[in-house]
CSV table of C-alpha atoms in Angstrom, one decimal:
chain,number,residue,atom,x,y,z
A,1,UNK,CA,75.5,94.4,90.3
A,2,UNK,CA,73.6,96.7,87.7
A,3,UNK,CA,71.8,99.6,87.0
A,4,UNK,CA,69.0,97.4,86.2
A,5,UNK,CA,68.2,96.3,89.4
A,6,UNK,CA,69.5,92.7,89.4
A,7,UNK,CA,72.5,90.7,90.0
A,8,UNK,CA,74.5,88.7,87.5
A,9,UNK,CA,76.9,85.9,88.1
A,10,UNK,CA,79.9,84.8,86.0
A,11,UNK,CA,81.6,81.8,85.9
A,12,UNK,CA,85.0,82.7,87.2
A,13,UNK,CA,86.9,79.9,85.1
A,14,UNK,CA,85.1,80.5,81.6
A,15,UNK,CA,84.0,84.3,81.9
A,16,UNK,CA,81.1,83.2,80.9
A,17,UNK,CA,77.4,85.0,81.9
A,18,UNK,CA,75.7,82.5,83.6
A,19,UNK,CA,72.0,82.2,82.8
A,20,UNK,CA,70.7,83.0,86.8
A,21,UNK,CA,69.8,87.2,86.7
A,22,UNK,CA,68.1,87.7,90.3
A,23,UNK,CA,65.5,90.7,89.9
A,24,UNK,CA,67.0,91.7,92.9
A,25,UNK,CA,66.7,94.8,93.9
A,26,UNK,CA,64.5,98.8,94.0
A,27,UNK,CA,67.9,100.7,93.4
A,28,UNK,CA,70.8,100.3,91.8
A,29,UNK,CA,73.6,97.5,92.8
A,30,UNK,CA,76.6,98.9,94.0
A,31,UNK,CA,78.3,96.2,95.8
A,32,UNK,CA,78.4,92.3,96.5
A,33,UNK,CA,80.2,90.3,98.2
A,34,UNK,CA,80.4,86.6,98.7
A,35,UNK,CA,80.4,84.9,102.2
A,36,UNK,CA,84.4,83.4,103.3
A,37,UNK,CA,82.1,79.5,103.5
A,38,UNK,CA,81.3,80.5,100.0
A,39,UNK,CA,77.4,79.8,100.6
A,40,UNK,CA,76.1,83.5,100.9
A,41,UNK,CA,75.7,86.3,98.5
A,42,UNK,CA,75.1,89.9,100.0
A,43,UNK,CA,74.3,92.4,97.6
A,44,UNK,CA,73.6,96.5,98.1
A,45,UNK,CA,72.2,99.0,96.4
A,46,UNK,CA,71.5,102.8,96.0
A,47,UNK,CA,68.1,102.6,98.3
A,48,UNK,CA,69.9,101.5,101.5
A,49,UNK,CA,68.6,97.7,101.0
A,50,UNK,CA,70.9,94.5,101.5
A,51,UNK,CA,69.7,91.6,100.7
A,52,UNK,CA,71.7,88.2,101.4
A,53,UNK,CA,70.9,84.9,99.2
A,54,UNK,CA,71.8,81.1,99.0
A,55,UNK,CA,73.7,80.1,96.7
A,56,UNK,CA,73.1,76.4,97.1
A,57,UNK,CA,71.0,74.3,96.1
A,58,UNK,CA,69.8,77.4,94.0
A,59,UNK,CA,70.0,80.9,94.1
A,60,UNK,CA,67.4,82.3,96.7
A,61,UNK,CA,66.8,85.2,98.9
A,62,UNK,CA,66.9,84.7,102.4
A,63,UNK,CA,64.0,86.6,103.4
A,64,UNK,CA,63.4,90.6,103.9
A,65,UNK,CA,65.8,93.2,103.1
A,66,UNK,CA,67.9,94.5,105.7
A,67,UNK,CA,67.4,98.1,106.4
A,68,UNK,CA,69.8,100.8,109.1
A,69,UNK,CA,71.5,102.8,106.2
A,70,UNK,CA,69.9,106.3,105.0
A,71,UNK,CA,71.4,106.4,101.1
A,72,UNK,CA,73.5,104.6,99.1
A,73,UNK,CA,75.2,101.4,100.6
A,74,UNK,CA,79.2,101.9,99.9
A,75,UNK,CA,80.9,99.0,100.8
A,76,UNK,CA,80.4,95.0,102.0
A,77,UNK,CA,82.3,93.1,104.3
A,78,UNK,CA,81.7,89.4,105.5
A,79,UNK,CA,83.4,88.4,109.2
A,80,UNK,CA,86.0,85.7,108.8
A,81,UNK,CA,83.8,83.3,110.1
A,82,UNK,CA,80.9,84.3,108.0
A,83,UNK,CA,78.8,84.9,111.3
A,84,UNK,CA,78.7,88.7,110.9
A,85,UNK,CA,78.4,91.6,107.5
A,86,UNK,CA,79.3,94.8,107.9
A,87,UNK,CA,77.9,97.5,105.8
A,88,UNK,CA,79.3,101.1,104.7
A,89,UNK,CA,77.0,104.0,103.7
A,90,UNK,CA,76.8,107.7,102.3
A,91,UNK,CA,75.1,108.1,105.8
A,92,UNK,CA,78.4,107.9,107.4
A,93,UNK,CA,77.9,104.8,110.0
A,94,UNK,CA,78.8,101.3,109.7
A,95,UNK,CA,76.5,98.6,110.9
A,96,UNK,CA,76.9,95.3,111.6
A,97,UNK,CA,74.5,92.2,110.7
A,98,UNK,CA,73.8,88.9,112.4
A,99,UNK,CA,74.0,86.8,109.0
A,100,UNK,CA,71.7,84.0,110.2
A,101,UNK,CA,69.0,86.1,111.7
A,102,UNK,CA,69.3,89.0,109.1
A,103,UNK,CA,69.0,91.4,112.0
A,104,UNK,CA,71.4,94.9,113.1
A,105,UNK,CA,73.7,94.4,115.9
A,106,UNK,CA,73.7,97.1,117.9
A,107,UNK,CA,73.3,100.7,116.6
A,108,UNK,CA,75.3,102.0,113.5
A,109,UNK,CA,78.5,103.3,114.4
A,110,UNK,CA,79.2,106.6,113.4
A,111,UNK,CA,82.5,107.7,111.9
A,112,UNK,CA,81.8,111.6,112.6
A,113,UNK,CA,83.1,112.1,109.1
A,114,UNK,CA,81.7,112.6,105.5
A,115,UNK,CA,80.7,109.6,103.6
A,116,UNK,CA,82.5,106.3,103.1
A,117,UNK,CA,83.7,105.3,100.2
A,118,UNK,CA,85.8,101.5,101.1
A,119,UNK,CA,86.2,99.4,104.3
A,120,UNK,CA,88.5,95.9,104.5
A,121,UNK,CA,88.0,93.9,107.0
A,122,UNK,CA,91.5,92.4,108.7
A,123,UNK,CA,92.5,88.4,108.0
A,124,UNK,CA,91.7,88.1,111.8
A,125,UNK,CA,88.8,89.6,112.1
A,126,UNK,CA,89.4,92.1,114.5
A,127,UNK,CA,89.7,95.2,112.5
A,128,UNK,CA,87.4,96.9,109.5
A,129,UNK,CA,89.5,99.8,107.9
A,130,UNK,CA,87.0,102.5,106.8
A,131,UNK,CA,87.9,105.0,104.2
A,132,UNK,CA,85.9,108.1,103.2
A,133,UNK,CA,86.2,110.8,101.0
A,134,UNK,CA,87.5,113.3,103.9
A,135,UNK,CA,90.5,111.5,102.7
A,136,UNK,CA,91.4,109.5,106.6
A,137,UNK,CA,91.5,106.0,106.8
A,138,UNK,CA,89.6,105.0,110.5
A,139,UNK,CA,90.2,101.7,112.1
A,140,UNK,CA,87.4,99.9,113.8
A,141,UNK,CA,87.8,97.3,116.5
A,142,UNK,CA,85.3,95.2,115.7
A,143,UNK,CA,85.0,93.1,119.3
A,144,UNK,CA,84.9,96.2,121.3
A,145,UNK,CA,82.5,98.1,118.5
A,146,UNK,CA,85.2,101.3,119.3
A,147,UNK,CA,87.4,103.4,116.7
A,148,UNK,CA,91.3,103.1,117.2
A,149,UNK,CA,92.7,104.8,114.7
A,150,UNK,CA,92.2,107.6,112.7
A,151,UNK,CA,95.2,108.4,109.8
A,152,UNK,CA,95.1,110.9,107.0
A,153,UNK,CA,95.7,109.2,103.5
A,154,UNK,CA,95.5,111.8,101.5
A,155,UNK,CA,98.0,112.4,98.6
A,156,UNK,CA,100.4,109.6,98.5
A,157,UNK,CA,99.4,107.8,101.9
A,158,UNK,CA,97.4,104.7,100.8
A,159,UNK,CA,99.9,103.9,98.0
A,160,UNK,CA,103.6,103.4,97.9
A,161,UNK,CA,106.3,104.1,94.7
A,162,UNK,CA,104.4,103.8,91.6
A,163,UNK,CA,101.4,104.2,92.9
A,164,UNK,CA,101.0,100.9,94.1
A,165,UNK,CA,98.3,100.3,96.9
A,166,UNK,CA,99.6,99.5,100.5
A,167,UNK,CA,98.0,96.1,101.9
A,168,UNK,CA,96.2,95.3,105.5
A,169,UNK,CA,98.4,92.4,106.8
A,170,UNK,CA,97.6,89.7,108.8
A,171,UNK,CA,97.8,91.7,111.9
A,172,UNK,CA,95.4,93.9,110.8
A,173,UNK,CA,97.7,97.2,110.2
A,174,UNK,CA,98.3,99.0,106.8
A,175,UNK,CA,101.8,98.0,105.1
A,176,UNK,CA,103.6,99.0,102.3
A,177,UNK,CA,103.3,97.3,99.3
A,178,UNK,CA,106.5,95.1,99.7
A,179,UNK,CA,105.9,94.4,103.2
């Protein structure tokens, strides 16, 4: 993503700038993320907009933007089975999206804190990790649309010795970094 309004694809292997450059957005990209089938792109941007596109045959939109945010989109997250994104905003909510139809499920969930700045989503699928600058780390059940958790990370609580960052393993709960 770009200040320019449009999206720009490398090739992974060669580093090379590939010659697609979607005119993609009205704000500024923040954030992208690519679909776990490897199929979709969903790409934000300062406005509140996500837009998702094909990749295959040919890069193309896949119809309007989808709107529920108020300000900048923070953060992206695809489901593990591709079915759902989750989206992260200065508005402080999360909101999910039905990937085929390109509509909200449900209302935006509120975190009752101050904007988000990261959110994860667990290996399994049942648990998005929202961080935001009040400095606590909130965990979402994502089949039950309900908070679990809320931990304080500041200072030295996200990373382990060295300042290396702790992981979200397969269960869905934060480890160290050598767990």
């Amino acid at each position: 993503g770009c200040m320019n309004k449009r999206i720009c694809l490398c090739d992974a292997r060669t580093g090379k700038l590939e010659s697609i450059s979607l005119d993609a957005h009205t704000g500024w990209v923040w954030n992208l993320a690519f679909s776990p089938q490897g199929d979709t792109i969903a790409s934000a941007d300062s406005n509140g907009e996500i837009r998702l596109w094909n990749i295959k045959p040919f890069f193309s939109s896949r119809g309007e933007p989808l709107k529920g945010h108020v300000g900048r989109i923070t953060a992206l997250a695809f489901s593990y089975d591709g079915y759902l994104l989750y989206s992260s905003s200065y508005d402080t909510t999360v909101c999910s999206w039905n990937v085929q139809s390109g509509k909200q499920v449900g209302d935006g969930i509120a975190t009752g804190g101050s904007p988000i700045w990261s959110m994860s989503i667990s290996s399994d699928g049942n648990r998005l990790f929202v961080g935001s600058g009040d400095g606590i780390l909130r965990v979402l059940d994502t089949q039950f649309a309900e908070w679990e958790a809320d931990t304080t990370i500041c200072g030295s609580g996200l990373f382990g010795p060295n300042q290396v960052p702790r992981k979200v393993a397969p269960d869905g709960w934060l480890r160290g970094p050598d767990s």
